[in-house]
Coordinates of C-alpha atoms in Angstrom, one line a residue:
X1 CA 17.6 -16.1 2.2
X2 CA 15.0 -16.6 5.2
X3 CA 15.8 -13.0 6.5
X4 CA 15.2 -11.5 2.9
X5 CA 11.9 -13.8 2.5
X6 CA 10.5 -12.4 5.7
X7 CA 11.4 -8.6 5.0
X8 CA 9.6 -8.9 1.4
X9 CA 6.7 -10.5 3.3
X10 CA 6.6 -7.4 5.4
X11 CA 6.6 -5.0 2.6
X12 CA 4.1 -7.1 0.6
X13 CA 1.7 -6.8 3.7
X14 CA 1.8 -3.3 3.7
X15 CA -1.5 -2.1 1.7
X16 CA 0.4 -0.4 -1.2
X17 CA -1.3 -0.6 -1.0
X18 CA -1.3 -0.3 -0.1
X19 CA 0.2 -0.2 2.6
X20 CA 1.2 -1.7 0.5
X21 CA 1.1 -4.0 0.2
X22 CA 0.3 -1.4 1.3
X23 CA 1.4 -1.9 -0.6
X24 CA 0.6 -1.8 -0.8
X25 CA -1.3 -5.0 -4.0
X26 CA -4.7 -7.0 -4.9
X27 CA -4.5 -10.4 -4.3
X28 CA -2.2 -10.9 -7.1
X29 CA 0.3 -13.7 -6.9
X30 CA 3.7 -12.7 -6.1
X31 CA 7.2 -14.0 -6.9
X32 CA 10.0 -13.0 -4.9
X33 CA 12.9 -12.2 -7.3
X34 CA 16.6 -11.3 -6.7
X35 CA 18.3 -9.0 -9.2
X36 CA 22.0 -8.7 -10.3
X37 CA 22.3 -4.9 -10.1
X38 CA 25.0 -3.4 -12.4
X39 CA 24.9 0.1 -11.2
X40 CA 28.3 0.5 -9.4
X41 CA 26.6 2.7 -6.8
X42 CA 24.3 -0.2 -5.5
X43 CA 27.3 -2.6 -5.1
X44 CA 27.8 -2.0 -1.6
X45 CA 27.2 -5.4 0.4
X46 CA 25.3 -3.6 3.2
X47 CA 22.9 -2.0 0.6
X48 CA 22.1 -5.5 -1.2
X49 CA 19.4 -6.8 1.2
X50 CA 17.5 -3.8 0.6
X51 CA 17.9 -2.6 -2.8
X52 CA 18.8 -6.1 -4.9
X53 CA 15.5 -7.5 -3.9
X54 CA 12.5 -6.6 -5.5
X55 CA 9.1 -8.2 -5.8
X56 CA 7.5 -9.2 -8.9
X57 CA 3.8 -9.4 -8.2
X58 CA 2.2 -11.2 -11.2
X59 CA -1.3 -9.3 -12.1
X60 CA -0.1 -3.7 -17.6
X61 CA 0.8 -0.9 -21.7
X62 CA 2.8 2.2 -20.8
X63 CA 1.4 5.4 -21.8
X64 CA 4.9 6.3 -22.4
X65 CA 5.5 3.0 -24.6
X66 CA 8.2 1.5 -22.8
X67 CA 9.3 -2.0 -24.0
X68 CA 8.7 -5.0 -21.7
X69 CA 12.3 -4.5 -21.0
X70 CA 13.3 -6.4 -17.9
X71 CA 16.2 -4.1 -17.6
X72 CA 17.7 -4.4 -13.9
X73 CA 16.5 -8.0 -13.6
X74 CA 18.5 -10.5 -15.0
X75 CA 18.1 -13.4 -12.8
X76 CA 15.0 -14.7 -11.1
X77 CA 14.7 -16.9 -8.3
X78 CA 11.2 -18.2 -7.5
X79 CA 10.7 -18.3 -3.6
X80 CA 6.9 -18.0 -3.1
X81 CA 3.7 -17.5 -4.5
X82 CA 1.6 -15.0 -2.4
X83 CA -1.9 -13.2 -2.6
X84 CA -1.9 -10.0 -1.0
X85 CA -5.1 -7.9 -1.0
X86 CA -6.3 -4.4 -0.2
X87 CA -9.0 -4.2 2.3
X88 CA -12.6 -3.6 1.7
X89 CA -14.7 -2.9 4.5
X90 CA -18.1 -3.8 5.1
X91 CA -18.6 -2.2 8.8
X92 CA -20.8 0.8 8.8
X93 CA -19.8 3.8 7.2
X94 CA -19.9 7.4 8.3
X95 CA -19.0 10.5 6.6
X96 CA -17.0 13.4 8.2
X97 CA -19.7 14.1 10.7
X98 CA -19.4 10.6 12.2
X99 CA -22.4 9.1 13.6
X100 CA -22.0 5.5 13.6
X101 CA -21.3 3.5 16.6
X102 CA -18.0 0.9 16.5
X103 CA -17.5 -1.2 14.6
X104 CA -17.3 1.8 11.8
X105 CA -15.2 3.4 9.3
X106 CA -15.3 7.4 8.5
X107 CA -13.7 8.8 5.3
X108 CA -11.8 11.8 6.1
X109 CA -11.4 13.0 2.5
X110 CA -12.6 16.1 1.1
X111 CA -12.2 19.8 1.7
X112 CA -9.1 20.2 4.1
X113 CA -7.1 23.7 4.9
X114 CA -3.6 24.1 3.3
X115 CA -0.6 26.0 4.1
X116 CA 2.6 26.0 2.7
X117 CA 5.9 26.9 4.7
X118 CA 8.4 25.6 7.0
X119 CA 6.3 26.4 9.9
X120 CA 6.4 24.7 13.5
X121 CA 3.8 22.8 15.5
X122 CA 3.7 25.9 17.9
X123 CA 2.4 27.9 14.8
X124 CA -0.5 25.7 14.7
X125 CA -1.3 24.9 18.4
X126 CA -0.7 28.0 20.2
X127 CA -3.6 30.1 20.0
X128 CA -1.2 33.0 20.4
X129 CA 0.8 31.9 17.6
X130 CA -1.5 30.0 15.4
X131 CA -1.6 31.2 11.8
X132 CA -4.8 33.2 10.9
X133 CA -7.4 31.1 8.8
X134 CA -7.3 33.6 6.1
X135 CA -4.1 32.6 5.2
X136 CA -5.0 28.8 4.8
X137 CA -6.4 27.8 1.4
X138 CA -8.7 25.1 0.5
X139 CA -7.1 21.8 -0.7
X140 CA -8.8 18.6 -2.2
X141 CA -7.8 15.1 -0.3
X142 CA -6.7 13.0 -1.5
X143 CA -4.5 14.7 -4.3
X144 CA -1.1 15.9 -5.2
X145 CA -1.0 19.3 -4.2
X146 CA 0.5 20.4 -8.0
X147 CA -2.4 19.0 -9.2
X148 CA -4.5 21.5 -7.2
X149 CA -2.4 24.7 -8.6
X150 CA 0.4 24.9 -5.7
X151 CA 3.8 25.1 -7.1
X152 CA 5.6 23.9 -4.1
X153 CA 8.3 22.0 -2.5
X154 CA 9.3 21.3 1.0
X155 CA 6.8 21.6 4.0
X156 CA 3.3 22.1 3.8
X157 CA 0.7 21.8 6.3
X158 CA -2.8 20.2 6.3
X159 CA -5.7 20.4 8.7
X160 CA -9.3 19.6 9.2
X161 CA -12.0 19.3 11.8
X162 CA -14.1 16.2 11.9
X163 CA -16.7 15.0 14.4
X164 CA -15.9 11.2 15.9
X165 CA -18.7 9.1 17.2
X166 CA -18.9 7.8 20.9
X167 CA -16.4 5.0 21.3
X168 CA -18.0 3.6 24.6
X169 CA -16.1 2.6 27.5
X170 CA -14.0 -0.2 25.4
X171 CA -13.8 1.6 21.9
X172 CA -10.5 1.6 20.2
X173 CA -9.6 4.2 16.9
X174 CA -7.5 3.8 14.5
X175 CA -6.4 6.4 11.9
X176 CA -5.2 5.0 8.5
X177 CA -3.5 6.7 5.8
X178 CA -3.0 4.8 2.5
X179 CA -0.5 7.2 0.8
X180 CA 1.5 10.4 1.9
X181 CA 4.1 11.9 0.1
X182 CA 6.8 11.8 1.5
X183 CA 7.4 12.7 5.4
X184 CA 4.4 12.7 7.5
X185 CA 3.8 13.9 11.2
X186 CA 0.3 13.7 12.4
X187 CA -1.3 15.6 15.4
X188 CA -5.0 14.8 16.6
X189 CA -6.1 17.5 18.9
X190 CA -2.6 18.9 19.4
X191 CA -1.2 15.5 20.3
X192 CA 1.4 14.3 18.1
X193 CA 0.2 10.5 17.3
X194 CA 3.1 9.6 15.0
X195 CA 5.3 9.9 12.1
X196 CA 5.9 8.5 8.8
X197 CA 8.7 8.1 6.1
X198 CA 7.8 7.2 2.4
X199 CA 5.2 7.6 -0.5
X200 CA 3.7 4.1 -1.1
X201 CA 3.4 2.6 2.2
X202 CA -0.1 2.7 3.9
X203 CA 0.4 3.4 7.7
X204 CA -1.9 3.8 10.8
X205 CA -1.8 5.2 14.2
X206 CA -3.8 4.4 17.3
X207 CA -5.6 7.6 18.1
X208 CA -7.9 6.4 21.2
X209 CA -6.1 8.5 23.5
X210 CA -6.0 11.7 21.5
X211 CA -9.6 11.6 20.4
X212 CA -12.4 13.3 21.7
X213 CA -15.8 11.0 21.1
X214 CA -18.8 12.8 20.5
X215 CA -17.0 16.1 19.9
X216 CA -15.3 18.4 17.5
X217 CA -11.7 17.1 16.9
X218 CA -8.8 18.6 14.6
X219 CA -6.5 16.6 12.6
X220 CA -3.5 18.0 11.6
X221 CA -0.5 16.5 9.2
X222 CA 2.9 18.2 8.1
X223 CA 3.9 16.9 5.0
X224 CA 7.4 17.3 3.8
X225 CA 8.2 16.7 0.1
X226 CA 11.5 18.2 -0.5
X227 CA 13.9 18.7 -3.5
X228 CA 16.8 17.0 -3.8
X229 CA 19.9 19.2 -4.7
X230 CA 21.3 18.3 -8.2
X231 CA 24.4 17.3 -6.7
X232 CA 22.4 14.0 -5.6
X233 CA 22.1 13.2 -9.4
X234 CA 22.5 10.4 -9.9
X235 CA 24.5 8.7 -7.2
X236 CA 23.6 10.1 -3.9
X237 CA 19.8 10.1 -3.9
X238 CA 18.1 9.9 -0.6
X239 CA 14.3 9.9 -1.3
X240 CA 12.9 6.3 -2.1
X241 CA 10.7 7.6 -4.7
X242 CA 11.6 5.7 -8.0
X243 CA 10.4 7.3 -10.8
X244 CA 9.0 10.1 -9.2
X245 CA 12.5 11.6 -8.3
X246 CA 14.6 10.5 -10.8
X247 CA 15.9 13.1 -13.3
X248 CA 14.3 11.5 -16.5
X249 CA 11.2 10.3 -15.3
X250 CA 10.3 12.9 -12.7
X251 CA 7.3 15.4 -13.5
X252 CA 9.2 18.5 -14.6
X253 CA 12.9 19.2 -14.9
X254 CA 14.0 16.5 -16.8
X255 CA 17.7 16.9 -17.3
X256 CA 17.5 20.4 -15.8
X257 CA 20.5 21.7 -13.8
X258 CA 17.5 23.5 -11.7
X259 CA 16.3 20.0 -10.4
X260 CA 12.9 18.8 -10.2
X261 CA 10.2 21.9 -11.1
X262 CA 6.8 20.1 -10.1
X263 CA 6.8 17.9 -6.8
X264 CA 4.4 15.2 -6.4
X265 CA 4.0 15.7 -2.6
X266 CA 0.9 15.8 -0.7
X267 CA -1.9 13.2 0.9
X268 CA -2.5 11.3 -2.4
X269 CA -4.5 8.6 -1.3
X270 CA -7.6 8.0 1.4
X271 CA -7.7 9.1 4.9
X272 CA -9.6 6.9 7.2
X273 CA -10.8 6.7 10.9
X274 CA -11.5 3.3 11.7
X275 CA -13.4 2.3 15.2
X276 CA -14.1 -0.9 16.8
X277 CA -15.1 -2.5 20.2
X278 CA -12.1 -3.2 22.2
X279 CA -10.0 -3.4 19.2
X280 CA -9.4 -2.8 15.7
X281 CA -8.5 -5.0 12.9
X282 CA -6.0 -4.3 10.2
X283 CA -6.5 -5.6 6.5
X284 CA -6.3 -9.4 6.2
X285 CA -3.1 -10.5 4.1
X286 CA -4.0 -13.8 2.2
X287 CA -1.4 -16.1 1.2
X288 CA -2.5 -18.9 -1.2
X289 CA -0.9 -22.6 -1.4
X290 CA -1.5 -24.6 -4.4
X291 CA 0.0 -27.9 -4.9
X292 CA -0.8 -28.7 -8.4
X293 CA 0.3 -32.4 -8.3
X294 CA -2.2 -33.3 -5.4
X295 CA -4.5 -30.6 -6.2
X296 CA -4.7 -29.2 -2.7
X297 CA -5.5 -25.7 -2.2
X298 CA -5.0 -24.1 1.3
X299 CA -4.5 -20.2 2.4
X300 CA -2.7 -18.6 5.4
X301 CA -4.5 -15.5 6.5
X302 CA -2.8 -12.8 8.6
X303 CA -4.7 -10.5 10.9
X304 CA -3.4 -7.6 12.7
X305 CA -5.2 -6.2 15.9
X306 CA -5.0 -3.0 17.6
X307 CA -5.8 -3.3 21.1
X308 CA -5.4 -1.5 24.4
X309 CA -1.5 -1.2 25.0
X310 CA -1.8 -0.9 28.6
X311 CA -3.3 -4.2 29.4
X312 CA -4.1 -7.5 27.7
X313 CA -7.5 -7.8 25.9
X314 CA -9.2 -11.1 26.6
X315 CA -9.6 -13.8 23.8
X316 CA -12.2 -13.1 21.0
X317 CA -13.7 -15.6 18.5
X318 CA -12.6 -15.4 15.2
X319 CA -15.0 -16.3 12.0
X320 CA -13.2 -16.6 8.8
X321 CA -15.0 -17.0 5.3
X322 CA -13.9 -17.5 1.7
X323 CA -17.2 -16.4 -0.4
X324 CA -17.0 -16.7 -4.2
X325 CA -17.0 -13.1 -5.4
X326 CA -17.2 -13.2 -9.0
X327 CA -18.7 -16.6 -9.5
X328 CA -21.0 -19.2 -7.7
X329 CA -19.5 -21.9 -5.9
X330 CA -18.5 -23.2 -2.3
X331 CA -18.4 -20.8 0.4
X332 CA -15.3 -21.9 3.2
X333 CA -15.9 -21.2 7.1
X334 CA -13.3 -21.4 10.0
X335 CA -14.2 -20.6 13.4
X336 CA -11.4 -20.5 16.7
X337 CA -10.6 -18.9 19.4
X338 CA -8.5 -16.0 18.7
X339 CA -6.0 -14.4 21.3
X340 CA -5.8 -10.8 21.1
X341 CA -3.1 -9.4 23.9
X342 CA -2.0 -5.9 24.3
X343 CA -1.2 -3.0 21.7
X344 CA -0.7 -4.1 17.8
X345 CA 0.0 -7.8 17.5
X346 CA -0.1 -10.0 14.0
X347 CA -1.1 -13.7 13.9
X348 CA -1.9 -16.1 10.9
X349 CA -4.5 -18.9 10.8
X350 CA -4.3 -21.7 8.2
X351 CA -7.4 -22.8 6.3
X352 CA -7.8 -25.8 3.9
X353 CA -10.0 -24.9 0.7
X354 CA -10.5 -28.1 -1.1
X355 CA -11.7 -28.0 -4.3
X356 CA -11.5 -24.4 -4.6
X357 CA -11.3 -22.5 -7.7
X358 CA -8.1 -21.1 -8.9
X359 CA -7.3 -17.8 -10.4
X360 CA -6.2 -17.8 -13.7
X361 CA -4.7 -15.2 -16.2
X362 CA -7.6 -14.1 -19.0
X363 CA -5.9 -16.1 -21.6
X364 CA -5.4 -19.4 -19.7
X365 CA -9.4 -19.1 -17.9
X366 CA -11.2 -17.4 -15.4
X367 CA -9.6 -15.0 -12.6
X368 CA -11.5 -16.6 -10.2
X369 CA -11.6 -14.2 -6.6
X370 CA -12.7 -14.9 -3.6
X371 CA -14.2 -12.4 -0.7
X372 CA -12.2 -13.2 2.2
X373 CA -14.0 -11.9 5.5
X374 CA -12.6 -11.8 9.2
X375 CA -14.8 -11.1 11.9
X376 CA -13.7 -11.3 15.8
X377 CA -16.5 -11.6 17.9
X378 CA -17.0 -11.4 22.0
X379 CA -20.1 -11.9 23.9
X380 CA -22.4 -11.9 21.2
X381 CA -21.0 -8.5 20.0
X382 CA -18.9 -7.7 16.7
X383 CA -15.7 -6.1 17.7
X384 CA -14.5 -5.7 14.2
X385 CA -14.6 -6.8 10.8
X386 CA -12.5 -6.6 7.6
X387 CA -12.5 -8.2 4.1
X388 CA -10.6 -8.2 1.3
X389 CA -10.5 -9.6 -2.4
X390 CA -8.4 -12.5 -3.0
X391 CA -7.2 -15.0 -6.0
X392 CA -5.6 -18.4 -5.1
X393 CA -2.9 -19.3 -7.3
X394 CA 0.6 -20.7 -7.7
X395 CA 3.2 -19.3 -9.9
X396 CA 6.5 -20.6 -10.5
X397 CA 9.7 -20.6 -12.6
X398 CA 11.8 -23.1 -13.7
X399 CA 15.3 -22.6 -12.6
X400 CA 16.8 -24.3 -15.4
X401 CA 14.7 -23.1 -18.4
X402 CA 13.6 -20.1 -16.9
X403 CA 10.1 -21.1 -18.0
X404 CA 6.9 -19.5 -16.3
X405 CA 4.4 -21.7 -14.9
X406 CA 0.6 -20.6 -13.6
X407 CA -1.2 -23.1 -11.4
X408 CA 1.0 -26.0 -13.4
X409 CA 0.6 -24.8 -16.6
X410 CA 3.3 -23.0 -18.9
X411 CA 2.8 -19.2 -19.7
X412 CA 4.7 -17.0 -22.2
X413 CA 5.0 -13.8 -20.8
X414 CA 4.4 -10.7 -23.3
X415 CA 4.6 -7.6 -21.7
X416 CA 5.5 -4.0 -21.2
X417 CA 6.7 -1.3 -18.7
X418 CA 3.8 0.8 -17.0
X419 CA 4.0 4.3 -15.6
X420 CA 0.2 5.2 -15.7
X421 CA 1.0 8.8 -14.6
X422 CA 3.4 11.0 -12.6
X423 CA 0.5 12.0 -10.2
X424 CA -0.9 9.0 -8.5
X425 CA -3.8 10.9 -7.2
X426 CA -5.0 11.7 -10.7
X427 CA -5.7 8.1 -11.6
X428 CA -9.2 6.2 -10.4
X429 CA -10.5 2.6 -11.1
X430 CA -12.0 3.5 -14.4
X431 CA -8.9 4.9 -15.7
X432 CA -7.0 1.8 -14.6
X433 CA -9.6 -0.6 -16.3
X434 CA -9.4 1.4 -19.6
X435 CA -5.7 1.1 -19.6
X436 CA -5.8 -2.6 -19.0
X437 CA -8.5 -3.2 -21.8
X438 CA -6.1 -1.2 -24.0
X439 CA -3.3 -3.8 -23.2
X440 CA -5.5 -6.6 -23.4
X441 CA -6.3 -5.5 -27.2
X442 CA -2.4 -5.6 -27.5
X443 CA -2.2 -9.2 -26.5
X444 CA -0.2 -8.2 -23.4
X445 CA -0.5 -10.4 -20.3
X446 CA 2.0 -9.3 -18.0
X447 CA 3.0 -5.7 -16.9
X448 CA 6.2 -4.4 -15.0
X449 CA 5.2 -1.4 -12.8
X450 CA 8.2 0.3 -13.9
X451 CA 10.1 1.7 -10.8
X452 CA 7.5 2.8 -8.5
X453 CA 4.5 1.3 -6.3
X454 CA 1.0 1.9 -7.7
X455 CA -2.1 2.8 -6.1
X456 CA -4.2 0.3 -4.6
X457 CA -7.0 0.6 -7.3
X458 CA -4.6 -0.8 -10.1
X459 CA -3.9 -3.8 -8.4
X460 CA -7.2 -4.5 -7.8
X461 CA -8.1 -4.0 -11.5
X462 CA -5.6 -6.1 -12.7
X463 CA -6.7 -9.1 -10.1
X464 CA -10.2 -8.5 -11.6
X465 CA -9.1 -8.3 -15.3
X466 CA -6.7 -11.8 -15.1
X467 CA -3.7 -9.4 -15.7
X468 CA -0.3 -10.4 -14.3
X469 CA 1.8 -7.7 -12.5
X470 CA 5.6 -7.7 -12.3
X471 CA 6.2 -5.4 -9.5
X472 CA 9.3 -3.2 -9.0
X473 CA 10.4 -2.2 -5.5
X474 CA 11.1 2.0 -6.1
X475 CA 14.8 1.9 -5.3
X476 CA 16.7 2.0 -8.7
X477 CA 19.3 4.1 -10.1
X478 CA 21.9 5.5 -7.7
X479 CA 21.3 6.4 -3.9
X480 CA 23.6 7.5 -1.0
X481 CA 25.2 4.6 0.8
X482 CA 25.0 6.3 4.2
X483 CA 24.2 3.9 7.1
X484 CA 21.2 5.9 7.7
X485 CA 19.8 5.5 4.5
X486 CA 20.5 1.8 4.5
X487 CA 18.4 1.1 7.5
X488 CA 15.5 3.3 6.0
X489 CA 15.6 1.2 2.9
X490 CA 15.4 -2.1 4.6
X491 CA 12.5 -0.5 6.8
X492 CA 10.4 0.0 3.9
X493 CA 11.4 -2.9 2.1
X494 CA 10.1 -4.7 5.5
X495 CA 7.1 -2.5 6.2

């Protein structure tokens, strides 16, 4: 149980955003749920830690009109209440030409070059073998390539040039992706900086060693979104894509013997270059703790730092603040020394929040939110700064009566399944807010995100509207039971 708890903690920390958190999520209270799974292909004991554990995140009505249908989930076990939030960065911001000094974030979205085909890195970086520019077409990022008129499955290459600001003698640079479907390999100036598997998880690479500060840089991404052979349906699937690759919900080819005819591949969410002095901060994760008997409120804030992997970085001073975001009230502050170390490290800090305002579902009160800001300083200089929006709450289910309680008060769940789109890049914050308004009009207070992880803007919109979310992990129906797949499934749960 403890191992499963820790693994799900890791997955929720990904900003689904992100990350995943990411899953990426938007500071909504989370419940860990363990489900009895009826699909015979999922009964392997080795698979249960990865596939019999889902995360029910409580922050909406399906365009496809599904009922609330708990379906797979027959038994819920309350383990913990979380608040996990996508980052909002208040550091300086630069466009693709990048002229701001660290700490800074640089949006690398926009128009890239795109070339489908199973080429090799040699075709991209050897001047004698590189494909001529005339073979490359323009491609918007973020986008699913199908939305840009490309009917393709398999490997495709993306590239773009950008100018990076001068990092100075001690600067660090982090390249962040919020979502790539499905496999990604990344090069900066011809140096391979990392690879990733999975469509929903945010991921990042330290690119300090590969960057040319103050000069032109080339970013190349190899994306592979394959089509699984029809023989894999429906008990031998390999890609963890939930509704985006299942035969009766995937875009195109439902129940077709030809397989999927429309592919969801592409760089479908944001790409950002972040720089800092001596280090770069990950997005903070906020876990709230509410004792409804004593009235005490506290939070644990987990911060990740990317520092020089070759040598320890001296300690810094952490400044942590909780400031009301959508209401007026008390500001909470905490200062302490913060060990940094070498490479990528994660640490947590506890902060007491006496008399803090709690987040409530819309029908029970106000969805109070706090802006949580973390700043690391040294020698009077800001090394980096990140912030996120979080709600403070406790959600539990009575093990005997199966009744749900939010902040100690009973709530009867009224909900639906939700698949907003089959193309995640097609949605924006306004579209999500419109859907939530329709749900509210239908007296819905809880939504199951059906068999997929959504875009971070969805979770933020739910948090702000006081909407509860029941979050699936996108590992439904039948999958292969090979050891390699089990390892990858568990990694994605724990990422």
